[in-house]
Every structure is written in structure tokens, then in C-alpha cells.
Amino acid sequence: MRSSIVVDPTGFRLPTNQRRVILWTLYVGYLALVAGVFHGLAQALSYANIDILQYFPGLRGYYQGLTVHGVANVLIFTFSFSNGFLPLMVARSLSRPLVPSLLYASFASLVIGNLLTIYAVVSNQASVLYTSYAPLQAHWTYYVGLALVVVSTWLAIANMVVVVYSWRKQNSGARIPLLAYISLLSYAMWALASIPIAVSFLGILTPWTLGLIPLVDPLLTRTLFWFTGHAVVYAWLLPAYVSWYALVPRQAGGRIISDSYSRIVFILFLLLSIPTGFPSPVHRSGDPERDEGGARCAHLRRVLPQPGDGVLGNGSAGDRWESTRRDGSARVDPETALERPVAHGSAARHDHIRVRRNHGAHQREPLDEPGDPQHYLGTRSLPHDGGKRGSSDADRRGILDDPVPQRQSTLGPACRTGLFLDVHRSASSSSPGG
Amino acid sequence: MISAGLEGMPRRTYLAQSNYDVPAWRLGGILTGVGGTIMFVGIMLFFVVILMTLLVGKRGEEPKDVPVAETLTAPALSGWELQLDRVWLWMGVAILLILIAYGPFFITYVPNFLSPGYRFF
């Protein structure tokens, strides 16, 4: 016996006001998609050695563009779309209007969050990429703005829960229509997955960037990020899955084979999306070569010459790594394949800074206080590259010629925490997957 | 990108302005540029479709409904399938699995607040 996946197959129209809010929620998503895709092209062409980023008006650096790309395309677009699409599916499936106050609140939270985030990113105070890895620090509006985007998804979830709950109360004993069920479960998974990133952004990173807490634990915030970050990939895809399971069969002229199997698929997403992410923080953190964050941090060490490199003799985990490397062990790390600039006089890996200079970027003027990391990093010179490239090339890339302050590396603590995670590994060695 | 990645190409690096010049990255890089360009054309066409649908589509007949599908068999009204609808139960199981996976880490991990903030870019 055929069966519909909605209460009333003949049709249902949301109140006009609610349709308008949902339409504008989708518009926000598509605008974000437009904003983010251009850097995608620049990124792809960059691998083919074609530089179009220099022609992007207003862009002050590669990492600013990359942040726009990530935040707009994978966070704002996806959640704006989900915020509009999933509640719409629930309303259609149950032939019930949504809760207007929650709908408006969700949209307002999305828009305000977007405005804050746009301010932070456009003013180049949040070029931290969408992963937001500490100790890279963004303006507070970035963290609060993205947290508000997360809040908007919670309000959308609340809306769906209220609608489904009130429908069930009036239809006790009836099965939840499939379309409403899979839409609800999609965001139910996200409800659980999104809590840590909100805790991290609002509870740790925002106070930290406001100076309320001076120091941060990069490993903790990264673990919290990937708690959410692994499952977020499924959260992005689940609205498409809803469409494939519930809508596309109709458009393709077919039918869904099994109601129960479709429900089980979404239950499995709910159950497994988050726990399967657990290896992410641990394994990534433990292996500098495979670890994105670690490699990134190693990369920072590479592009930012560090006078104190390798001679930090305080027995930290980082020094163990250094000494292991110097001892000539076979351990492969990102820095052995490519020589380190300061130690070996190669300028091959100063491209980040060069890109920045080349775009006229002086995001943050070096401060006078010696305690300010930018005091070193912002004015650090980039050694010449041994004549392999002409000076005109160097000039084109805008290398500064300030002398290198012979000081202890200011990047050391950051990289020791972000990259050399012996502390973390010993702490988690007793846990599953550790 | 995969081939170049296996050869050690770093991610999130603006190679077009770098001095990296590793021959093993070149072919993958060119293919990435070609593929990315095609994808960019694709998304631009997508935007054109969306925009024209919004602007011109109103003149055509408005879709009457979301195209909802049917299932071959009706949902069971008795038996184990009813358990599938117990959303709170499955939420509880999900929370339990999360606690098993992440609990030991969060219980044993001693936060190590030691890094100030940096703004490099």
C-alpha cells in the first residue's frame, strides 16, 4: 500500500509572512555563497601558478580571502539553507504553520550574527580561517557573530520540535510523517554537535580575545571545534539527504522503497556522526605530519623566522621534537623536507608574509611594547634567498628589510601547544581511540 | 591536489605567490586550476539559473507544492518500527555514545592555558 510522507498530499501553504522569512533566510545563504566562491577560483588557479587574488578589490591578504571562503561557503551558506529548508519541510509535512516568534528570532539571530562576522572578516580582524584555531586570534565580533549563527540554528530546531510535539499531541498513536521525521532528526544531530563550538566560542575564545582571560589552551579549543567540526560535515549534507530521500524520488518519477529504512538512515546519522569524529582531535593532534593544525603551525614556524628556533632548552615537548629531529631520527616532519629559512638561509617559505605585503597589508601596525608578539612578527625581516631569485623579484614581493630581533621565539609557546601534544597524548592515552 | 599533497604540498598556502617550485606539484596544480575553473563556471551558471528563476520565473506557472514522494509501503502501525519514532530515546542513545567517545578525554584532560593570542595575517 502506497503511503505519503506528508499528512496531506494535496498541498499546504505556509502563511505568507512565514514563507517570506524562509525565503529571505535562503537569500542570506545564497548571498554568502556568492561572496565566498570567488576565492575558491583564486585558490584553484593559485595551484596552477596563476595569481588573480591581487586583482580582488579590498582584499588585504590571502588568509582574509580564505577566511571569507570558508566562513561564507561552509558555515553561513549551509546553515542559512538548513534554517530555511528543514523547518519548511516539517511545516509542509505536518500541514502546520511554524511558530512565528521562533521563526523571526532565528532569522534575526542569523542576520545579526552575519553582520558581526562580516564586520570582523571584512576589516581583516578575523583572518583565522573557519576552523578558528587558537592561538590565532580574531576580533570578538567574529566569535560572537558565528555563535549567533549557531543560536539561529538552535531556534530553528526549537521551532521544529514545538511543531512536531504539538502535532503528536493531537495525533497520538500516529506515526510521524517521514518528511517531518527525517528533517527533525537532521537538526537533532546538529543540536548535539553544535554545543561544543558554542561553548568554545562564547566561553573561551570571546573572553580570551576581550582580554578577560589572558591565555588560551589551543588544544582544548581545537578539540571542542572538531567535536562540532567532524559532525558539521554531515550537518551540511543532511538537508540534501532529506531532499534525496523525500523529494527527488517524486521528481524522478519513482517512490521510496522503505519508510523504516529511511528512518534508520537518519537515526544512524544521529547516533554515529559525533562519536566517529573522536579520532579527529586526537590523531590529528598527535602526528605533526598529518595534522592539519600541526602542519599549519609548523608552517608558521617555517614562514616566520625564529631566532630562538631549536635552542629552547626548557625541556618542553616542542624541544623534544626539535631534538629528535636534530638527532637525525627518521621521523618525518614538514620541516625536514623543506629547509628552515633562518637556520638555513632559504627564503623559500616566506610566501605568507609576501602575499600579505604584496596586497599592501599592514593589518596591524607593530606595537611598541616588546611584549606584543606583533612587535616581532610584524617587522621581522625576511632573509634573501641566496641569489636564487633576483632582487627585483624580492622587491616585487615587498620584502621588508628590518633586522631580525635576536630574541626568544614568540611563536614557541603557540606551536608547542598546537603541535607538540605530548601533554594531550598522555592525557588521552587511556581513552578509546587515543 | 591529492598527488601534490602526497608529495608534501602544504594546504592553505598561496602557491601562486610563493617561491615553492616542486616539479611533482605542477601537474596536479594545473589540473586543480582547470577543474576549479570549470567548477567556478558551474556555480556561476547556477547563480544565473537562481537569479533568472527569481526574476523571470514568476511569469510562469507557480509551483503548487513541494514535490513530496510516496513510500512503497505504509509505515507500520505496530511492531518494532514504532520505536523508530521515539526521537528522545535516540537522542539519549546518541548522548550516551558521545559520552563514551569523548567522556574519558574531557574527564582526564587537564586544561593547559598557556598561549596568548596572535594575529599574523
JSON list of N, CA and C in Angstrom, two decimals, chain B residues 1-70:
[
{"chain": "B", "resi": 1, "resn": "MET", "atom": "N", "xyz": [45.37, 17.63, -6.73]},
{"chain": "B", "resi": 1, "resn": "MET", "atom": "CA", "xyz": [45.76, 18.10, -5.40]},
{"chain": "B", "resi": 1, "resn": "MET", "atom": "C", "xyz": [46.22, 16.93, -4.56]},
{"chain": "B", "resi": 2, "resn": "ILE", "atom": "N", "xyz": [45.60, 15.79, -4.78]},
{"chain": "B", "resi": 2, "resn": "ILE", "atom": "CA", "xyz": [45.98, 14.63, -3.97]},
{"chain": "B", "resi": 2, "resn": "ILE", "atom": "C", "xyz": [47.41, 14.22, -4.29]},
{"chain": "B", "resi": 3, "resn": "SER", "atom": "N", "xyz": [47.74, 14.20, -5.59]},
{"chain": "B", "resi": 3, "resn": "SER", "atom": "CA", "xyz": [49.09, 13.80, -5.97]},
{"chain": "B", "resi": 3, "resn": "SER", "atom": "C", "xyz": [50.10, 14.78, -5.39]},
{"chain": "B", "resi": 4, "resn": "ALA", "atom": "N", "xyz": [49.81, 16.07, -5.48]},
{"chain": "B", "resi": 4, "resn": "ALA", "atom": "CA", "xyz": [50.73, 17.06, -4.94]},
{"chain": "B", "resi": 4, "resn": "ALA", "atom": "C", "xyz": [50.80, 16.96, -3.42]},
{"chain": "B", "resi": 5, "resn": "GLY", "atom": "N", "xyz": [49.64, 16.69, -2.80]},
{"chain": "B", "resi": 5, "resn": "GLY", "atom": "CA", "xyz": [49.63, 16.55, -1.36]},
{"chain": "B", "resi": 5, "resn": "GLY", "atom": "C", "xyz": [50.50, 15.40, -0.90]},
{"chain": "B", "resi": 6, "resn": "LEU", "atom": "N", "xyz": [50.46, 14.32, -1.65]},
{"chain": "B", "resi": 6, "resn": "LEU", "atom": "CA", "xyz": [51.31, 13.18, -1.31]},
{"chain": "B", "resi": 6, "resn": "LEU", "atom": "C", "xyz": [52.79, 13.55, -1.46]},
{"chain": "B", "resi": 7, "resn": "GLU", "atom": "N", "xyz": [53.05, 14.55, -2.30]},
{"chain": "B", "resi": 7, "resn": "GLU", "atom": "CA", "xyz": [54.43, 14.99, -2.48]},
{"chain": "B", "resi": 7, "resn": "GLU", "atom": "C", "xyz": [54.78, 16.11, -1.50]},
{"chain": "B", "resi": 8, "resn": "GLY", "atom": "N", "xyz": [53.91, 16.34, -0.53]},
{"chain": "B", "resi": 8, "resn": "GLY", "atom": "CA", "xyz": [54.26, 17.28, 0.52]},
{"chain": "B", "resi": 8, "resn": "GLY", "atom": "C", "xyz": [53.81, 18.70, 0.31]},
{"chain": "B", "resi": 9, "resn": "MET", "atom": "N", "xyz": [52.93, 18.92, -0.67]},
{"chain": "B", "resi": 9, "resn": "MET", "atom": "CA", "xyz": [52.47, 20.30, -0.88]},
{"chain": "B", "resi": 9, "resn": "MET", "atom": "C", "xyz": [51.62, 20.74, 0.32]},
{"chain": "B", "resi": 10, "resn": "PRO", "atom": "N", "xyz": [51.92, 21.88, 0.90]},
{"chain": "B", "resi": 10, "resn": "PRO", "atom": "CA", "xyz": [51.11, 22.33, 2.03]},
{"chain": "B", "resi": 10, "resn": "PRO", "atom": "C", "xyz": [49.76, 22.82, 1.57]},
{"chain": "B", "resi": 11, "resn": "ARG", "atom": "N", "xyz": [48.78, 22.64, 2.45]},
{"chain": "B", "resi": 11, "resn": "ARG", "atom": "CA", "xyz": [47.47, 23.19, 2.17]},
{"chain": "B", "resi": 11, "resn": "ARG", "atom": "C", "xyz": [47.43, 24.64, 2.61]},
{"chain": "B", "resi": 12, "resn": "ARG", "atom": "N", "xyz": [46.43, 25.36, 2.11]},
{"chain": "B", "resi": 12, "resn": "ARG", "atom": "CA", "xyz": [46.18, 26.73, 2.56]},
{"chain": "B", "resi": 12, "resn": "ARG", "atom": "C", "xyz": [47.44, 27.58, 2.45]},
{"chain": "B", "resi": 13, "resn": "THR", "atom": "N", "xyz": [48.05, 27.47, 1.33]},
{"chain": "B", "resi": 13, "resn": "THR", "atom": "CA", "xyz": [49.23, 28.27, 1.05]},
{"chain": "B", "resi": 13, "resn": "THR", "atom": "C", "xyz": [49.02, 28.89, -0.32]},
{"chain": "B", "resi": 14, "resn": "TYR", "atom": "N", "xyz": [49.33, 30.18, -0.45]},
{"chain": "B", "resi": 14, "resn": "TYR", "atom": "CA", "xyz": [49.09, 30.81, -1.73]},
{"chain": "B", "resi": 14, "resn": "TYR", "atom": "C", "xyz": [50.28, 30.55, -2.64]},
{"chain": "B", "resi": 15, "resn": "LEU", "atom": "N", "xyz": [50.23, 29.42, -3.32]},
{"chain": "B", "resi": 15, "resn": "LEU", "atom": "CA", "xyz": [51.39, 28.97, -4.08]},
{"chain": "B", "resi": 15, "resn": "LEU", "atom": "C", "xyz": [51.72, 29.90, -5.24]},
{"chain": "B", "resi": 16, "resn": "ALA", "atom": "N", "xyz": [50.71, 30.60, -5.77]},
{"chain": "B", "resi": 16, "resn": "ALA", "atom": "CA", "xyz": [50.98, 31.45, -6.92]},
{"chain": "B", "resi": 16, "resn": "ALA", "atom": "C", "xyz": [51.94, 32.59, -6.57]},
{"chain": "B", "resi": 17, "resn": "GLN", "atom": "N", "xyz": [52.03, 32.92, -5.31]},
{"chain": "B", "resi": 17, "resn": "GLN", "atom": "CA", "xyz": [52.96, 33.98, -4.92]},
{"chain": "B", "resi": 17, "resn": "GLN", "atom": "C", "xyz": [54.10, 33.44, -4.08]},
{"chain": "B", "resi": 18, "resn": "SER", "atom": "N", "xyz": [54.28, 32.17, -4.12]},
{"chain": "B", "resi": 18, "resn": "SER", "atom": "CA", "xyz": [55.34, 31.60, -3.30]},
{"chain": "B", "resi": 18, "resn": "SER", "atom": "C", "xyz": [56.54, 31.26, -4.15]},
{"chain": "B", "resi": 19, "resn": "ASN", "atom": "N", "xyz": [57.61, 30.97, -3.47]},
{"chain": "B", "resi": 19, "resn": "ASN", "atom": "CA", "xyz": [58.79, 30.51, -4.19]},
{"chain": "B", "resi": 19, "resn": "ASN", "atom": "C", "xyz": [58.89, 28.99, -4.23]},
{"chain": "B", "resi": 20, "resn": "TYR", "atom": "N", "xyz": [57.90, 28.35, -3.71]},
{"chain": "B", "resi": 20, "resn": "TYR", "atom": "CA", "xyz": [57.90, 26.89, -3.82]},
{"chain": "B", "resi": 20, "resn": "TYR", "atom": "C", "xyz": [57.92, 26.53, -5.30]},
{"chain": "B", "resi": 21, "resn": "ASP", "atom": "N", "xyz": [58.77, 25.67, -5.66]},
{"chain": "B", "resi": 21, "resn": "ASP", "atom": "CA", "xyz": [58.74, 25.21, -7.04]},
{"chain": "B", "resi": 21, "resn": "ASP", "atom": "C", "xyz": [59.12, 23.74, -7.06]},
{"chain": "B", "resi": 22, "resn": "VAL", "atom": "N", "xyz": [58.16, 22.92, -6.79]},
{"chain": "B", "resi": 22, "resn": "VAL", "atom": "CA", "xyz": [58.41, 21.49, -6.74]},
{"chain": "B", "resi": 22, "resn": "VAL", "atom": "C", "xyz": [57.80, 20.86, -7.98]},
{"chain": "B", "resi": 23, "resn": "PRO", "atom": "N", "xyz": [58.60, 20.29, -8.85]},
{"chain": "B", "resi": 23, "resn": "PRO", "atom": "CA", "xyz": [58.07, 19.74, -10.11]},
{"chain": "B", "resi": 23, "resn": "PRO", "atom": "C", "xyz": [56.92, 18.76, -9.90]},
{"chain": "B", "resi": 24, "resn": "ALA", "atom": "N", "xyz": [56.99, 18.02, -8.79]},
{"chain": "B", "resi": 24, "resn": "ALA", "atom": "CA", "xyz": [55.96, 17.00, -8.57]},
{"chain": "B", "resi": 24, "resn": "ALA", "atom": "C", "xyz": [54.59, 17.62, -8.31]},
{"chain": "B", "resi": 25, "resn": "TRP", "atom": "N", "xyz": [54.56, 18.91, -8.01]},
{"chain": "B", "resi": 25, "resn": "TRP", "atom": "CA", "xyz": [53.27, 19.54, -7.72]},
{"chain": "B", "resi": 25, "resn": "TRP", "atom": "C", "xyz": [52.64, 20.12, -8.97]},
{"chain": "B", "resi": 26, "resn": "ARG", "atom": "N", "xyz": [53.40, 20.21, -10.06]},
{"chain": "B", "resi": 26, "resn": "ARG", "atom": "CA", "xyz": [52.95, 21.04, -11.18]},
{"chain": "B", "resi": 26, "resn": "ARG", "atom": "C", "xyz": [51.72, 20.46, -11.87]},
{"chain": "B", "resi": 27, "resn": "LEU", "atom": "N", "xyz": [51.79, 19.18, -12.21]},
{"chain": "B", "resi": 27, "resn": "LEU", "atom": "CA", "xyz": [50.66, 18.60, -12.97]},
{"chain": "B", "resi": 27, "resn": "LEU", "atom": "C", "xyz": [49.37, 18.69, -12.16]},
{"chain": "B", "resi": 28, "resn": "GLY", "atom": "N", "xyz": [49.47, 18.26, -10.89]},
{"chain": "B", "resi": 28, "resn": "GLY", "atom": "CA", "xyz": [48.28, 18.34, -10.04]},
{"chain": "B", "resi": 28, "resn": "GLY", "atom": "C", "xyz": [47.78, 19.76, -9.91]},
{"chain": "B", "resi": 29, "resn": "GLY", "atom": "N", "xyz": [48.71, 20.70, -9.84]},
{"chain": "B", "resi": 29, "resn": "GLY", "atom": "CA", "xyz": [48.32, 22.10, -9.72]},
{"chain": "B", "resi": 29, "resn": "GLY", "atom": "C", "xyz": [47.59, 22.60, -10.94]},
{"chain": "B", "resi": 30, "resn": "ILE", "atom": "N", "xyz": [48.09, 22.24, -12.11]},
{"chain": "B", "resi": 30, "resn": "ILE", "atom": "CA", "xyz": [47.42, 22.67, -13.34]},
{"chain": "B", "resi": 30, "resn": "ILE", "atom": "C", "xyz": [46.03, 22.04, -13.44]},
{"chain": "B", "resi": 31, "resn": "LEU", "atom": "N", "xyz": [45.95, 20.76, -13.11]},
{"chain": "B", "resi": 31, "resn": "LEU", "atom": "CA", "xyz": [44.64, 20.10, -13.15]},
{"chain": "B", "resi": 31, "resn": "LEU", "atom": "C", "xyz": [43.68, 20.73, -12.16]},
{"chain": "B", "resi": 32, "resn": "THR", "atom": "N", "xyz": [44.20, 21.12, -10.98]},
{"chain": "B", "resi": 32, "resn": "THR", "atom": "CA", "xyz": [43.36, 21.79, -10.00]},
{"chain": "B", "resi": 32, "resn": "THR", "atom": "C", "xyz": [42.85, 23.11, -10.55]},
{"chain": "B", "resi": 33, "resn": "GLY", "atom": "N", "xyz": [43.74, 23.84, -11.22]},
{"chain": "B", "resi": 33, "resn": "GLY", "atom": "CA", "xyz": [43.33, 25.11, -11.80]},
{"chain": "B", "resi": 33, "resn": "GLY", "atom": "C", "xyz": [42.24, 24.92, -12.85]},
{"chain": "B", "resi": 34, "resn": "VAL", "atom": "N", "xyz": [42.40, 23.91, -13.69]},
{"chain": "B", "resi": 34, "resn": "VAL", "atom": "CA", "xyz": [41.40, 23.64, -14.72]},
{"chain": "B", "resi": 34, "resn": "VAL", "atom": "C", "xyz": [40.08, 23.21, -14.09]},
{"chain": "B", "resi": 35, "resn": "GLY", "atom": "N", "xyz": [40.19, 22.27, -13.15]},
{"chain": "B", "resi": 35, "resn": "GLY", "atom": "CA", "xyz": [38.97, 21.78, -12.50]},
{"chain": "B", "resi": 35, "resn": "GLY", "atom": "C", "xyz": [38.26, 22.86, -11.72]},
{"chain": "B", "resi": 36, "resn": "GLY", "atom": "N", "xyz": [39.04, 23.68, -11.01]},
{"chain": "B", "resi": 36, "resn": "GLY", "atom": "CA", "xyz": [38.44, 24.76, -10.25]},
{"chain": "B", "resi": 36, "resn": "GLY", "atom": "C", "xyz": [37.75, 25.77, -11.13]},
{"chain": "B", "resi": 37, "resn": "THR", "atom": "N", "xyz": [38.35, 26.02, -12.30]},
{"chain": "B", "resi": 37, "resn": "THR", "atom": "CA", "xyz": [37.73, 26.96, -13.23]},
{"chain": "B", "resi": 37, "resn": "THR", "atom": "C", "xyz": [36.40, 26.42, -13.74]},
{"chain": "B", "resi": 38, "resn": "ILE", "atom": "N", "xyz": [36.39, 25.13, -14.05]},
{"chain": "B", "resi": 38, "resn": "ILE", "atom": "CA", "xyz": [35.13, 24.52, -14.53]},
{"chain": "B", "resi": 38, "resn": "ILE", "atom": "C", "xyz": [34.07, 24.58, -13.44]},
{"chain": "B", "resi": 39, "resn": "MET", "atom": "N", "xyz": [34.50, 24.30, -12.21]},
{"chain": "B", "resi": 39, "resn": "MET", "atom": "CA", "xyz": [33.53, 24.37, -11.11]},
{"chain": "B", "resi": 39, "resn": "MET", "atom": "C", "xyz": [33.01, 25.80, -10.93]},
{"chain": "B", "resi": 40, "resn": "PHE", "atom": "N", "xyz": [33.91, 26.76, -11.11]},
{"chain": "B", "resi": 40, "resn": "PHE", "atom": "CA", "xyz": [33.50, 28.16, -10.97]},
{"chain": "B", "resi": 40, "resn": "PHE", "atom": "C", "xyz": [32.48, 28.52, -12.04]},
{"chain": "B", "resi": 41, "resn": "VAL", "atom": "N", "xyz": [32.71, 28.08, -13.27]},
{"chain": "B", "resi": 41, "resn": "VAL", "atom": "CA", "xyz": [31.73, 28.32, -14.34]},
{"chain": "B", "resi": 41, "resn": "VAL", "atom": "C", "xyz": [30.40, 27.67, -13.95]},
{"chain": "B", "resi": 42, "resn": "GLY", "atom": "N", "xyz": [30.50, 26.47, -13.37]},
{"chain": "B", "resi": 42, "resn": "GLY", "atom": "CA", "xyz": [29.29, 25.76, -12.97]},
{"chain": "B", "resi": 42, "resn": "GLY", "atom": "C", "xyz": [28.48, 26.54, -11.94]},
{"chain": "B", "resi": 43, "resn": "ILE", "atom": "N", "xyz": [29.17, 27.06, -10.93]},
{"chain": "B", "resi": 43, "resn": "ILE", "atom": "CA", "xyz": [28.42, 27.76, -9.88]},
{"chain": "B", "resi": 43, "resn": "ILE", "atom": "C", "xyz": [27.88, 29.08, -10.41]},
{"chain": "B", "resi": 44, "resn": "MET", "atom": "N", "xyz": [28.61, 29.70, -11.35]},
{"chain": "B", "resi": 44, "resn": "MET", "atom": "CA", "xyz": [28.10, 30.94, -11.93]},
{"chain": "B", "resi": 44, "resn": "MET", "atom": "C", "xyz": [26.82, 30.66, -12.72]},
{"chain": "B", "resi": 45, "resn": "LEU", "atom": "N", "xyz": [26.81, 29.56, -13.45]},
{"chain": "B", "resi": 45, "resn": "LEU", "atom": "CA", "xyz": [25.60, 29.20, -14.18]},
{"chain": "B", "resi": 45, "resn": "LEU", "atom": "C", "xyz": [24.46, 28.90, -13.20]},
{"chain": "B", "resi": 46, "resn": "PHE", "atom": "N", "xyz": [24.82, 28.29, -12.07]},
{"chain": "B", "resi": 46, "resn": "PHE", "atom": "CA", "xyz": [23.82, 28.04, -11.04]},
{"chain": "B", "resi": 46, "resn": "PHE", "atom": "C", "xyz": [23.20, 29.35, -10.55]},
{"chain": "B", "resi": 47, "resn": "PHE", "atom": "N", "xyz": [24.07, 30.33, -10.33]},
{"chain": "B", "resi": 47, "resn": "PHE", "atom": "CA", "xyz": [23.56, 31.63, -9.89]},
{"chain": "B", "resi": 47, "resn": "PHE", "atom": "C", "xyz": [22.65, 32.25, -10.95]},
{"chain": "B", "resi": 48, "resn": "VAL", "atom": "N", "xyz": [23.04, 32.10, -12.20]},
{"chain": "B", "resi": 48, "resn": "VAL", "atom": "CA", "xyz": [22.21, 32.64, -13.28]},
{"chain": "B", "resi": 48, "resn": "VAL", "atom": "C", "xyz": [20.82, 31.98, -13.24]},
{"chain": "B", "resi": 49, "resn": "VAL", "atom": "N", "xyz": [20.83, 30.66, -13.05]},
{"chain": "B", "resi": 49, "resn": "VAL", "atom": "CA", "xyz": [19.55, 29.94, -13.00]},
{"chain": "B", "resi": 49, "resn": "VAL", "atom": "C", "xyz": [18.69, 30.44, -11.84]},
{"chain": "B", "resi": 50, "resn": "ILE", "atom": "N", "xyz": [19.32, 30.56, -10.66]},
{"chain": "B", "resi": 50, "resn": "ILE", "atom": "CA", "xyz": [18.57, 31.02, -9.48]},
{"chain": "B", "resi": 50, "resn": "ILE", "atom": "C", "xyz": [18.03, 32.43, -9.71]},
{"chain": "B", "resi": 51, "resn": "LEU", "atom": "N", "xyz": [18.90, 33.30, -10.23]},
{"chain": "B", "resi": 51, "resn": "LEU", "atom": "CA", "xyz": [18.50, 34.69, -10.41]},
{"chain": "B", "resi": 51, "resn": "LEU", "atom": "C", "xyz": [17.38, 34.80, -11.44]},
{"chain": "B", "resi": 52, "resn": "MET", "atom": "N", "xyz": [17.52, 34.10, -12.56]},
{"chain": "B", "resi": 52, "resn": "MET", "atom": "CA", "xyz": [16.50, 34.19, -13.60]},
{"chain": "B", "resi": 52, "resn": "MET", "atom": "C", "xyz": [15.20, 33.55, -13.13]},
{"chain": "B", "resi": 53, "resn": "THR", "atom": "N", "xyz": [15.32, 32.51, -12.29]},
{"chain": "B", "resi": 53, "resn": "THR", "atom": "CA", "xyz": [14.10, 31.91, -11.74]},
{"chain": "B", "resi": 53, "resn": "THR", "atom": "C", "xyz": [13.37, 32.92, -10.86]},
{"chain": "B", "resi": 54, "resn": "LEU", "atom": "N", "xyz": [14.13, 33.66, -10.08]},
{"chain": "B", "resi": 54, "resn": "LEU", "atom": "CA", "xyz": [13.51, 34.65, -9.21]},
{"chain": "B", "resi": 54, "resn": "LEU", "atom": "C", "xyz": [12.90, 35.79, -10.01]},
{"chain": "B", "resi": 55, "resn": "LEU", "atom": "N", "xyz": [13.61, 36.22, -11.05]},
{"chain": "B", "resi": 55, "resn": "LEU", "atom": "CA", "xyz": [13.17, 37.40, -11.78]},
{"chain": "B", "resi": 55, "resn": "LEU", "atom": "C", "xyz": [12.14, 37.06, -12.85]},
{"chain": "B", "resi": 56, "resn": "VAL", "atom": "N", "xyz": [12.44, 36.06, -13.64]},
{"chain": "B", "resi": 56, "resn": "VAL", "atom": "CA", "xyz": [11.61, 35.74, -14.80]},
{"chain": "B", "resi": 56, "resn": "VAL", "atom": "C", "xyz": [10.62, 34.62, -14.47]},
{"chain": "B", "resi": 57, "resn": "GLY", "atom": "N", "xyz": [10.99, 33.77, -13.52]},
{"chain": "B", "resi": 57, "resn": "GLY", "atom": "CA", "xyz": [10.18, 32.60, -13.25]},
{"chain": "B", "resi": 57, "resn": "GLY", "atom": "C", "xyz": [8.78, 32.94, -12.77]},
{"chain": "B", "resi": 58, "resn": "LYS", "atom": "N", "xyz": [8.63, 34.11, -12.17]},
{"chain": "B", "resi": 58, "resn": "LYS", "atom": "CA", "xyz": [7.31, 34.48, -11.66]},
{"chain": "B", "resi": 58, "resn": "LYS", "atom": "C", "xyz": [6.28, 34.55, -12.77]},
{"chain": "B", "resi": 59, "resn": "ARG", "atom": "N", "xyz": [6.76, 34.81, -13.98]},
{"chain": "B", "resi": 59, "resn": "ARG", "atom": "CA", "xyz": [5.81, 34.93, -15.09]},
{"chain": "B", "resi": 59, "resn": "ARG", "atom": "C", "xyz": [5.19, 33.58, -15.43]},
{"chain": "B", "resi": 60, "resn": "GLY", "atom": "N", "xyz": [5.96, 32.52, -15.17]},
{"chain": "B", "resi": 60, "resn": "GLY", "atom": "CA", "xyz": [5.44, 31.20, -15.49]},
{"chain": "B", "resi": 60, "resn": "GLY", "atom": "C", "xyz": [4.48, 30.73, -14.42]},
{"chain": "B", "resi": 61, "resn": "GLU", "atom": "N", "xyz": [4.09, 29.50, -14.55]},
{"chain": "B", "resi": 61, "resn": "GLU", "atom": "CA", "xyz": [3.16, 28.96, -13.58]},
{"chain": "B", "resi": 61, "resn": "GLU", "atom": "C", "xyz": [3.89, 28.68, -12.28]},
{"chain": "B", "resi": 62, "resn": "GLU", "atom": "N", "xyz": [3.32, 29.11, -11.18]},
{"chain": "B", "resi": 62, "resn": "GLU", "atom": "CA", "xyz": [3.95, 28.92, -9.88]},
{"chain": "B", "resi": 62, "resn": "GLU", "atom": "C", "xyz": [3.82, 27.46, -9.45]},
{"chain": "B", "resi": 63, "resn": "PRO", "atom": "N", "xyz": [4.90, 26.89, -8.93]},
{"chain": "B", "resi": 63, "resn": "PRO", "atom": "CA", "xyz": [4.77, 25.51, -8.44]},
{"chain": "B", "resi": 63, "resn": "PRO", "atom": "C", "xyz": [3.75, 25.47, -7.31]},
{"chain": "B", "resi": 64, "resn": "LYS", "atom": "N", "xyz": [2.91, 24.46, -7.36]},
{"chain": "B", "resi": 64, "resn": "LYS", "atom": "CA", "xyz": [1.82, 24.43, -6.38]},
{"chain": "B", "resi": 64, "resn": "LYS", "atom": "C", "xyz": [2.25, 23.85, -5.04]},
{"chain": "B", "resi": 65, "resn": "ASP", "atom": "N", "xyz": [3.28, 23.01, -5.07]},
{"chain": "B", "resi": 65, "resn": "ASP", "atom": "CA", "xyz": [3.60, 22.31, -3.83]},
{"chain": "B", "resi": 65, "resn": "ASP", "atom": "C", "xyz": [5.05, 21.82, -3.88]},
{"chain": "B", "resi": 66, "resn": "VAL", "atom": "N", "xyz": [5.54, 21.52, -2.70]},
{"chain": "B", "resi": 66, "resn": "VAL", "atom": "CA", "xyz": [6.82, 20.83, -2.61]},
{"chain": "B", "resi": 66, "resn": "VAL", "atom": "C", "xyz": [6.64, 19.43, -3.21]},
{"chain": "B", "resi": 67, "resn": "PRO", "atom": "N", "xyz": [7.56, 18.99, -4.04]},
{"chain": "B", "resi": 67, "resn": "PRO", "atom": "CA", "xyz": [7.37, 17.66, -4.65]},
{"chain": "B", "resi": 67, "resn": "PRO", "atom": "C", "xyz": [7.67, 16.54, -3.68]},
{"chain": "B", "resi": 68, "resn": "VAL", "atom": "N", "xyz": [6.69, 16.15, -2.87]},
{"chain": "B", "resi": 68, "resn": "VAL", "atom": "CA", "xyz": [6.92, 15.11, -1.87]},
{"chain": "B", "resi": 68, "resn": "VAL", "atom": "C", "xyz": [6.64, 13.74, -2.47]},
{"chain": "B", "resi": 69, "resn": "ALA", "atom": "N", "xyz": [7.50, 12.80, -2.12]},
{"chain": "B", "resi": 69, "resn": "ALA", "atom": "CA", "xyz": [7.41, 11.46, -2.69]},
{"chain": "B", "resi": 69, "resn": "ALA", "atom": "C", "xyz": [6.44, 10.60, -1.89]},
{"chain": "B", "resi": 70, "resn": "GLU", "atom": "N", "xyz": [6.27, 9.38, -2.36]},
{"chain": "B", "resi": 70, "resn": "GLU", "atom": "CA", "xyz": [5.50, 8.39, -1.63]},
{"chain": "B", "resi": 70, "resn": "GLU", "atom": "C", "xyz": [6.41, 7.23, -1.28]}
]
